[in-house]
Short mmCIF file of N, CA and C in Angstrom, two decimals:
data_model
loop_
_atom_site.label_atom_id
_atom_site.label_comp_id
_atom_site.label_asym_id
_atom_site.label_seq_id
_atom_site.Cartn_x
_atom_site.Cartn_y
_atom_site.Cartn_z
N MET A 565 47.29 -57.45 -2.41
CA MET A 565 46.64 -56.31 -2.01
C MET A 565 46.05 -55.53 -3.31
N SER A 566 44.78 -55.59 -3.38
CA SER A 566 44.30 -54.80 -4.57
C SER A 566 44.54 -53.32 -4.59
N GLY A 567 44.32 -52.65 -3.54
CA GLY A 567 44.43 -51.28 -3.19
C GLY A 567 43.18 -50.57 -3.75
N GLY A 568 42.25 -51.24 -4.54
CA GLY A 568 41.04 -50.50 -4.89
C GLY A 568 39.94 -50.56 -4.02
N LYS A 569 38.78 -50.05 -4.11
CA LYS A 569 37.75 -49.93 -3.25
C LYS A 569 36.81 -51.16 -3.62
N GLY A 570 36.54 -51.79 -2.48
CA GLY A 570 35.42 -52.86 -2.81
C GLY A 570 36.20 -54.43 -2.95
N PRO A 571 35.46 -55.42 -3.23
CA PRO A 571 35.98 -56.68 -3.29
C PRO A 571 36.67 -56.83 -4.69
N SER A 572 37.53 -57.65 -4.70
CA SER A 572 38.33 -57.84 -6.00
C SER A 572 37.85 -59.13 -6.71
N ASN A 573 36.99 -59.92 -6.01
CA ASN A 573 36.41 -61.02 -6.76
C ASN A 573 35.38 -60.56 -7.76
N PRO A 574 35.69 -60.91 -9.04
CA PRO A 574 34.77 -60.41 -10.17
C PRO A 574 33.42 -60.90 -10.09
N ILE A 575 33.20 -62.00 -9.44
CA ILE A 575 31.87 -62.69 -9.55
C ILE A 575 31.07 -61.81 -8.51
N LEU A 576 31.76 -61.68 -7.31
CA LEU A 576 31.04 -60.87 -6.25
C LEU A 576 30.81 -59.41 -6.63
N ARG A 577 31.81 -58.61 -7.44
CA ARG A 577 31.47 -57.31 -8.02
C ARG A 577 30.40 -57.43 -8.87
N GLY A 578 30.16 -58.43 -9.74
CA GLY A 578 28.91 -58.47 -10.74
C GLY A 578 27.76 -58.73 -9.96
N LEU A 579 27.77 -59.63 -8.95
CA LEU A 579 26.51 -59.59 -7.97
C LEU A 579 26.03 -58.43 -7.39
N ILE A 580 27.10 -57.81 -6.78
CA ILE A 580 26.68 -56.41 -6.00
C ILE A 580 26.08 -55.49 -6.99
N ARG A 581 26.74 -55.32 -8.21
CA ARG A 581 26.12 -54.40 -9.27
C ARG A 581 24.75 -54.90 -9.69
N LYS A 582 24.42 -56.11 -9.76
CA LYS A 582 23.24 -56.46 -10.13
C LYS A 582 22.22 -56.35 -8.96
N LEU A 583 22.57 -56.64 -7.77
CA LEU A 583 21.60 -56.19 -6.65
C LEU A 583 21.40 -54.93 -6.68
N ARG A 584 22.28 -53.98 -6.75
CA ARG A 584 22.03 -52.42 -6.60
C ARG A 584 20.95 -52.09 -7.85
N ARG A 585 21.20 -52.65 -9.08
CA ARG A 585 20.24 -52.27 -10.18
C ARG A 585 19.02 -52.71 -10.01
N LYS A 586 18.85 -53.94 -9.48
CA LYS A 586 17.48 -54.48 -9.16
C LYS A 586 16.72 -53.81 -8.00
N GLY A 587 17.50 -53.40 -6.96
CA GLY A 587 17.15 -52.86 -5.88
C GLY A 587 16.50 -51.37 -6.25
N ARG A 588 17.18 -50.76 -7.08
CA ARG A 588 16.64 -49.41 -7.63
C ARG A 588 15.46 -49.64 -8.52
N GLU A 589 15.51 -50.64 -9.47
CA GLU A 589 14.45 -50.87 -10.38
C GLU A 589 13.14 -51.19 -9.73
N PHE A 590 13.20 -51.94 -8.74
CA PHE A 590 11.96 -52.55 -7.96
C PHE A 590 11.65 -51.81 -6.73
N ASP A 591 12.52 -50.84 -6.41
CA ASP A 591 12.47 -49.88 -5.25
C ASP A 591 12.53 -50.92 -4.02
N ALA A 592 13.16 -51.83 -4.00
CA ALA A 592 13.31 -52.94 -3.00
C ALA A 592 14.59 -52.80 -2.12
N ASN A 593 14.44 -52.32 -1.06
CA ASN A 593 15.60 -51.91 -0.16
C ASN A 593 16.50 -53.11 0.31
N ILE A 594 15.71 -54.40 0.40
CA ILE A 594 16.53 -55.49 0.77
C ILE A 594 17.52 -55.73 -0.11
N TRP A 595 17.42 -55.69 -1.37
CA TRP A 595 18.61 -55.73 -2.30
C TRP A 595 19.79 -54.84 -2.28
N LEU A 596 19.35 -53.46 -1.78
CA LEU A 596 20.45 -52.51 -1.70
C LEU A 596 21.21 -52.85 -0.38
N ASP A 597 20.53 -53.28 0.62
CA ASP A 597 21.12 -53.49 1.97
C ASP A 597 21.95 -54.62 1.68
N LEU A 598 21.51 -55.68 1.13
CA LEU A 598 22.24 -56.96 0.82
C LEU A 598 23.68 -56.65 -0.14
N ALA A 599 23.51 -55.74 -0.97
CA ALA A 599 24.66 -55.24 -1.70
C ALA A 599 25.75 -54.67 -0.72
N ASP A 600 25.19 -53.68 0.18
CA ASP A 600 26.15 -53.06 1.07
C ASP A 600 26.90 -54.13 2.00
N ARG A 601 26.04 -55.19 2.42
CA ARG A 601 26.77 -56.15 3.31
C ARG A 601 27.70 -57.00 2.59
N LEU A 602 27.41 -57.37 1.34
CA LEU A 602 28.44 -58.21 0.62
C LEU A 602 29.66 -57.30 0.09
N ALA A 603 29.46 -55.94 0.16
CA ALA A 603 30.66 -55.12 -0.35
C ALA A 603 31.65 -55.03 0.86
N ARG A 604 31.41 -55.44 1.99
CA ARG A 604 32.19 -55.32 3.11
C ARG A 604 33.41 -56.23 2.90
N SER A 605 34.37 -55.81 3.84
CA SER A 605 35.66 -56.69 3.61
C SER A 605 35.36 -58.34 4.12
N ASN A 606 36.34 -58.99 3.44
CA ASN A 606 36.08 -60.49 3.98
C ASN A 606 36.09 -60.80 5.43
N ARG A 607 36.75 -60.09 6.32
CA ARG A 607 37.00 -60.22 7.75
C ARG A 607 35.42 -59.88 8.32
N LYS A 608 34.79 -59.09 7.67
CA LYS A 608 33.45 -58.73 8.17
C LYS A 608 32.19 -59.48 7.49
N ARG A 609 32.54 -60.28 6.65
CA ARG A 609 31.55 -60.99 5.88
C ARG A 609 30.86 -62.06 6.81
N SER A 610 29.67 -62.40 6.62
CA SER A 610 29.06 -63.27 7.65
C SER A 610 29.41 -64.70 7.55
N GLU A 611 29.35 -65.52 8.51
CA GLU A 611 29.27 -66.83 8.53
C GLU A 611 28.33 -67.32 9.53
N VAL A 612 27.25 -68.12 8.92
CA VAL A 612 26.16 -68.51 9.71
C VAL A 612 26.01 -70.01 9.59
N ASN A 613 25.74 -70.59 10.95
CA ASN A 613 25.64 -71.94 11.13
C ASN A 613 24.18 -72.25 11.00
N LEU A 614 23.96 -73.59 10.65
CA LEU A 614 22.59 -74.01 10.53
C LEU A 614 21.84 -73.92 11.95
N SER A 615 22.45 -74.01 13.04
CA SER A 615 21.74 -73.93 14.24
C SER A 615 21.11 -72.41 14.43
N GLN A 616 21.90 -71.36 13.93
CA GLN A 616 21.35 -70.12 13.93
C GLN A 616 20.07 -69.87 12.92
N LEU A 617 20.22 -70.59 11.75
CA LEU A 617 19.19 -70.51 10.83
C LEU A 617 17.89 -71.20 11.46
N ASP A 618 18.16 -72.28 12.14
CA ASP A 618 17.08 -73.07 12.76
C ASP A 618 16.33 -72.28 13.85
N ARG A 619 17.23 -71.42 14.67
CA ARG A 619 16.81 -70.74 15.75
C ARG A 619 15.99 -69.38 15.17
N TYR A 620 16.31 -68.83 14.35
CA TYR A 620 15.74 -67.45 13.84
C TYR A 620 14.90 -67.63 12.73
N THR A 621 14.50 -68.73 12.19
CA THR A 621 13.54 -68.73 11.11
C THR A 621 12.44 -69.77 11.39
N GLU A 622 11.23 -69.64 10.66
CA GLU A 622 10.27 -70.54 10.81
C GLU A 622 10.07 -71.45 9.50
N LYS A 623 9.30 -72.54 9.64
CA LYS A 623 9.07 -73.38 8.58
C LYS A 623 8.59 -72.67 7.34
N GLY A 624 9.14 -72.99 6.02
CA GLY A 624 8.77 -72.36 4.86
C GLY A 624 9.35 -70.99 4.56
N GLU A 625 10.10 -70.33 5.36
CA GLU A 625 10.52 -69.08 5.21
C GLU A 625 11.75 -69.11 4.19
N THR A 626 12.16 -67.79 3.64
CA THR A 626 13.41 -67.58 3.08
C THR A 626 14.35 -66.88 3.72
N ALA A 627 15.60 -67.39 3.82
CA ALA A 627 16.55 -66.75 4.59
C ALA A 627 17.59 -66.41 3.60
N ILE A 628 18.29 -65.25 3.79
CA ILE A 628 19.24 -64.80 2.91
C ILE A 628 20.59 -64.63 3.74
N VAL A 629 21.65 -65.18 3.43
CA VAL A 629 22.85 -65.04 4.15
C VAL A 629 23.87 -64.37 3.29
N PRO A 630 24.33 -63.10 3.64
CA PRO A 630 25.36 -62.34 2.99
C PRO A 630 26.78 -62.79 3.29
N GLY A 631 27.06 -64.01 2.95
CA GLY A 631 28.32 -64.79 3.15
C GLY A 631 28.11 -66.29 3.18
N LYS A 632 28.81 -66.89 3.90
CA LYS A 632 28.88 -68.40 3.95
C LYS A 632 27.86 -69.18 4.87
N VAL A 633 27.17 -70.16 4.42
CA VAL A 633 26.37 -71.01 5.57
C VAL A 633 27.28 -72.24 5.80
N LEU A 634 27.48 -72.49 7.13
CA LEU A 634 28.22 -73.53 7.62
C LEU A 634 27.30 -74.62 8.19
N GLY A 635 27.90 -75.82 8.35
CA GLY A 635 27.09 -77.03 8.49
C GLY A 635 26.98 -77.41 9.95
N SER A 636 27.21 -76.43 10.98
CA SER A 636 27.20 -76.94 12.41
C SER A 636 25.87 -76.69 13.04
N GLY A 637 25.34 -77.77 13.49
CA GLY A 637 24.05 -77.62 14.13
C GLY A 637 23.04 -78.38 13.22
N LYS A 638 21.75 -78.47 13.62
CA LYS A 638 20.78 -79.12 12.87
C LYS A 638 19.65 -78.28 12.39
N LEU A 639 19.07 -78.65 11.27
CA LEU A 639 17.90 -77.74 10.80
C LEU A 639 16.72 -78.77 10.87
N THR A 640 15.67 -78.21 11.58
CA THR A 640 14.53 -79.11 12.05
C THR A 640 13.43 -78.85 11.22
N HIS A 641 13.27 -77.80 10.47
CA HIS A 641 12.15 -77.35 9.44
C HIS A 641 12.64 -77.20 8.10
N PRO A 642 11.82 -77.25 7.06
CA PRO A 642 12.17 -76.99 5.65
C PRO A 642 12.29 -75.46 5.53
N LEU A 643 13.26 -75.05 4.80
CA LEU A 643 13.53 -73.46 4.76
C LEU A 643 14.36 -73.35 3.31
N SER A 644 14.11 -72.29 2.71
CA SER A 644 14.88 -71.93 1.52
C SER A 644 16.06 -70.97 1.90
N VAL A 645 17.20 -71.31 1.64
CA VAL A 645 18.31 -70.44 2.09
C VAL A 645 19.02 -70.04 0.79
N ALA A 646 19.34 -68.66 0.59
CA ALA A 646 20.02 -68.29 -0.31
C ALA A 646 21.30 -67.62 0.30
N ALA A 647 22.43 -67.87 -0.32
CA ALA A 647 23.85 -67.27 0.27
C ALA A 647 24.80 -67.18 -0.86
N PHE A 648 25.86 -66.56 -0.48
CA PHE A 648 26.88 -66.42 -1.42
C PHE A 648 27.58 -67.69 -1.68
N SER A 649 27.79 -68.46 -0.51
CA SER A 649 28.35 -69.77 -0.69
C SER A 649 27.88 -70.51 0.59
N PHE A 650 28.03 -72.01 0.36
CA PHE A 650 27.54 -72.95 1.07
C PHE A 650 28.72 -73.92 1.38
N SER A 651 28.87 -74.31 2.68
CA SER A 651 29.83 -75.59 2.80
C SER A 651 29.09 -76.74 2.35
N SER A 652 29.85 -77.90 1.95
CA SER A 652 29.09 -79.05 1.42
C SER A 652 28.07 -79.65 2.48
N ARG A 653 28.63 -79.69 3.67
CA ARG A 653 27.84 -80.25 4.81
C ARG A 653 26.63 -79.40 4.97
N ALA A 654 26.64 -78.17 5.02
CA ALA A 654 25.32 -77.41 5.07
C ALA A 654 24.36 -77.68 4.08
N ARG A 655 24.96 -77.69 2.86
CA ARG A 655 24.11 -77.82 1.68
C ARG A 655 23.26 -79.30 1.61
N ARG A 656 23.96 -80.21 2.25
CA ARG A 656 23.32 -81.64 2.38
C ARG A 656 22.36 -81.52 3.55
N ARG A 657 22.63 -80.92 4.50
CA ARG A 657 21.82 -80.89 5.67
C ARG A 657 20.58 -80.00 5.36
N ILE A 658 20.54 -79.05 4.61
CA ILE A 658 19.44 -78.18 4.16
C ILE A 658 18.57 -79.01 3.36
N GLN A 659 19.25 -79.73 2.42
CA GLN A 659 18.29 -80.58 1.54
C GLN A 659 17.76 -81.85 2.17
N LYS A 660 18.43 -82.31 3.27
CA LYS A 660 17.82 -83.56 3.93
C LYS A 660 16.76 -82.97 4.77
N ALA A 661 16.69 -81.76 5.07
CA ALA A 661 15.45 -81.41 5.86
C ALA A 661 14.46 -80.78 4.92
N ASP A 662 14.49 -81.12 3.77
CA ASP A 662 13.34 -80.75 2.62
C ASP A 662 13.55 -79.38 2.33
N GLY A 663 14.61 -78.80 2.59
CA GLY A 663 14.72 -77.33 2.15
C GLY A 663 15.34 -77.09 1.01
N GLU A 664 15.68 -75.85 0.49
CA GLU A 664 16.33 -75.53 -0.87
C GLU A 664 17.44 -74.69 -0.57
N THR A 665 18.49 -74.85 -1.38
CA THR A 665 19.58 -74.05 -1.36
C THR A 665 19.77 -73.42 -2.74
N LEU A 666 19.84 -72.06 -2.54
CA LEU A 666 19.87 -71.17 -3.79
C LEU A 666 20.91 -70.22 -3.72
N THR A 667 21.53 -69.73 -4.87
CA THR A 667 22.46 -68.78 -4.91
C THR A 667 21.54 -67.37 -4.73
N ILE A 668 22.23 -66.37 -4.44
CA ILE A 668 21.64 -64.96 -4.37
C ILE A 668 21.13 -64.63 -5.72
N THR A 669 21.95 -64.90 -6.83
CA THR A 669 21.40 -64.52 -8.13
C THR A 669 20.10 -65.33 -8.46
N GLU A 670 19.99 -66.54 -8.13
CA GLU A 670 18.77 -67.43 -8.36
C GLU A 670 17.61 -66.88 -7.60
N LEU A 671 17.68 -66.41 -6.43
CA LEU A 671 16.68 -65.78 -5.65
C LEU A 671 16.34 -64.46 -6.33
N LEU A 672 17.26 -63.75 -6.74
CA LEU A 672 17.01 -62.44 -7.25
C LEU A 672 16.08 -62.62 -8.53
N ASP A 673 16.46 -63.60 -9.31
CA ASP A 673 15.69 -63.82 -10.56
C ASP A 673 14.31 -64.32 -10.20
N LYS A 674 14.19 -65.17 -8.94
CA LYS A 674 12.82 -65.78 -8.67
C LYS A 674 12.02 -64.74 -7.96
N ASN A 675 12.53 -63.82 -7.19
CA ASN A 675 11.67 -62.88 -6.29
C ASN A 675 12.29 -61.38 -6.48
N PRO A 676 12.19 -60.78 -7.69
CA PRO A 676 12.90 -59.60 -7.92
C PRO A 676 12.45 -58.42 -7.00
N ASP A 677 11.20 -58.46 -6.53
CA ASP A 677 10.72 -57.51 -5.70
C ASP A 677 11.16 -57.52 -4.02
N GLY A 678 11.80 -58.60 -3.84
CA GLY A 678 12.29 -58.71 -2.51
C GLY A 678 11.32 -59.11 -1.34
N SER A 679 10.19 -59.39 -1.57
CA SER A 679 9.11 -59.64 -0.47
C SER A 679 9.29 -61.06 0.23
N ASN A 680 8.91 -61.16 1.44
CA ASN A 680 8.95 -62.19 2.26
C ASN A 680 10.22 -62.85 2.44
N MET A 681 11.31 -62.12 2.78
CA MET A 681 12.59 -62.71 2.87
C MET A 681 13.19 -62.06 4.21
N THR A 682 14.14 -62.83 4.82
CA THR A 682 14.85 -62.12 6.01
C THR A 682 16.40 -62.36 5.79
N ILE A 683 16.97 -61.32 6.11
CA ILE A 683 18.49 -61.47 6.01
C ILE A 683 18.98 -61.98 7.45
N ILE A 684 19.68 -63.04 7.48
CA ILE A 684 20.42 -63.55 8.61
C ILE A 684 21.89 -63.28 8.68
N GLU A 685 22.46 -62.85 9.62
CA GLU A 685 23.92 -62.41 9.82
C GLU A 685 24.36 -63.23 11.07
#
């Protein structure tokens, strides 16, 4: 038990800091919201199945998952998905559907103003 406030994972702490900095710099509330969601405890962090991504997104959209993407279900349309982590099965199935898997850091560098993205939990 760390006893401190926030996550003890140094990679996650760095990502949260970077999201908050970019959110203030570009006045992009999506990055600030995402940082708050990632700062939650592990028990409250999101786990999203491909079936949920398929149901709540459209072709060509960019979805952000503040947690882990799991491989249950099918993805019937191409989609860009950014997440803190992916299961190997989820990564394979997204790429098989001609989609793209990104880390949140890669998406932050690619689209710093945070436009045209949806957070899925």
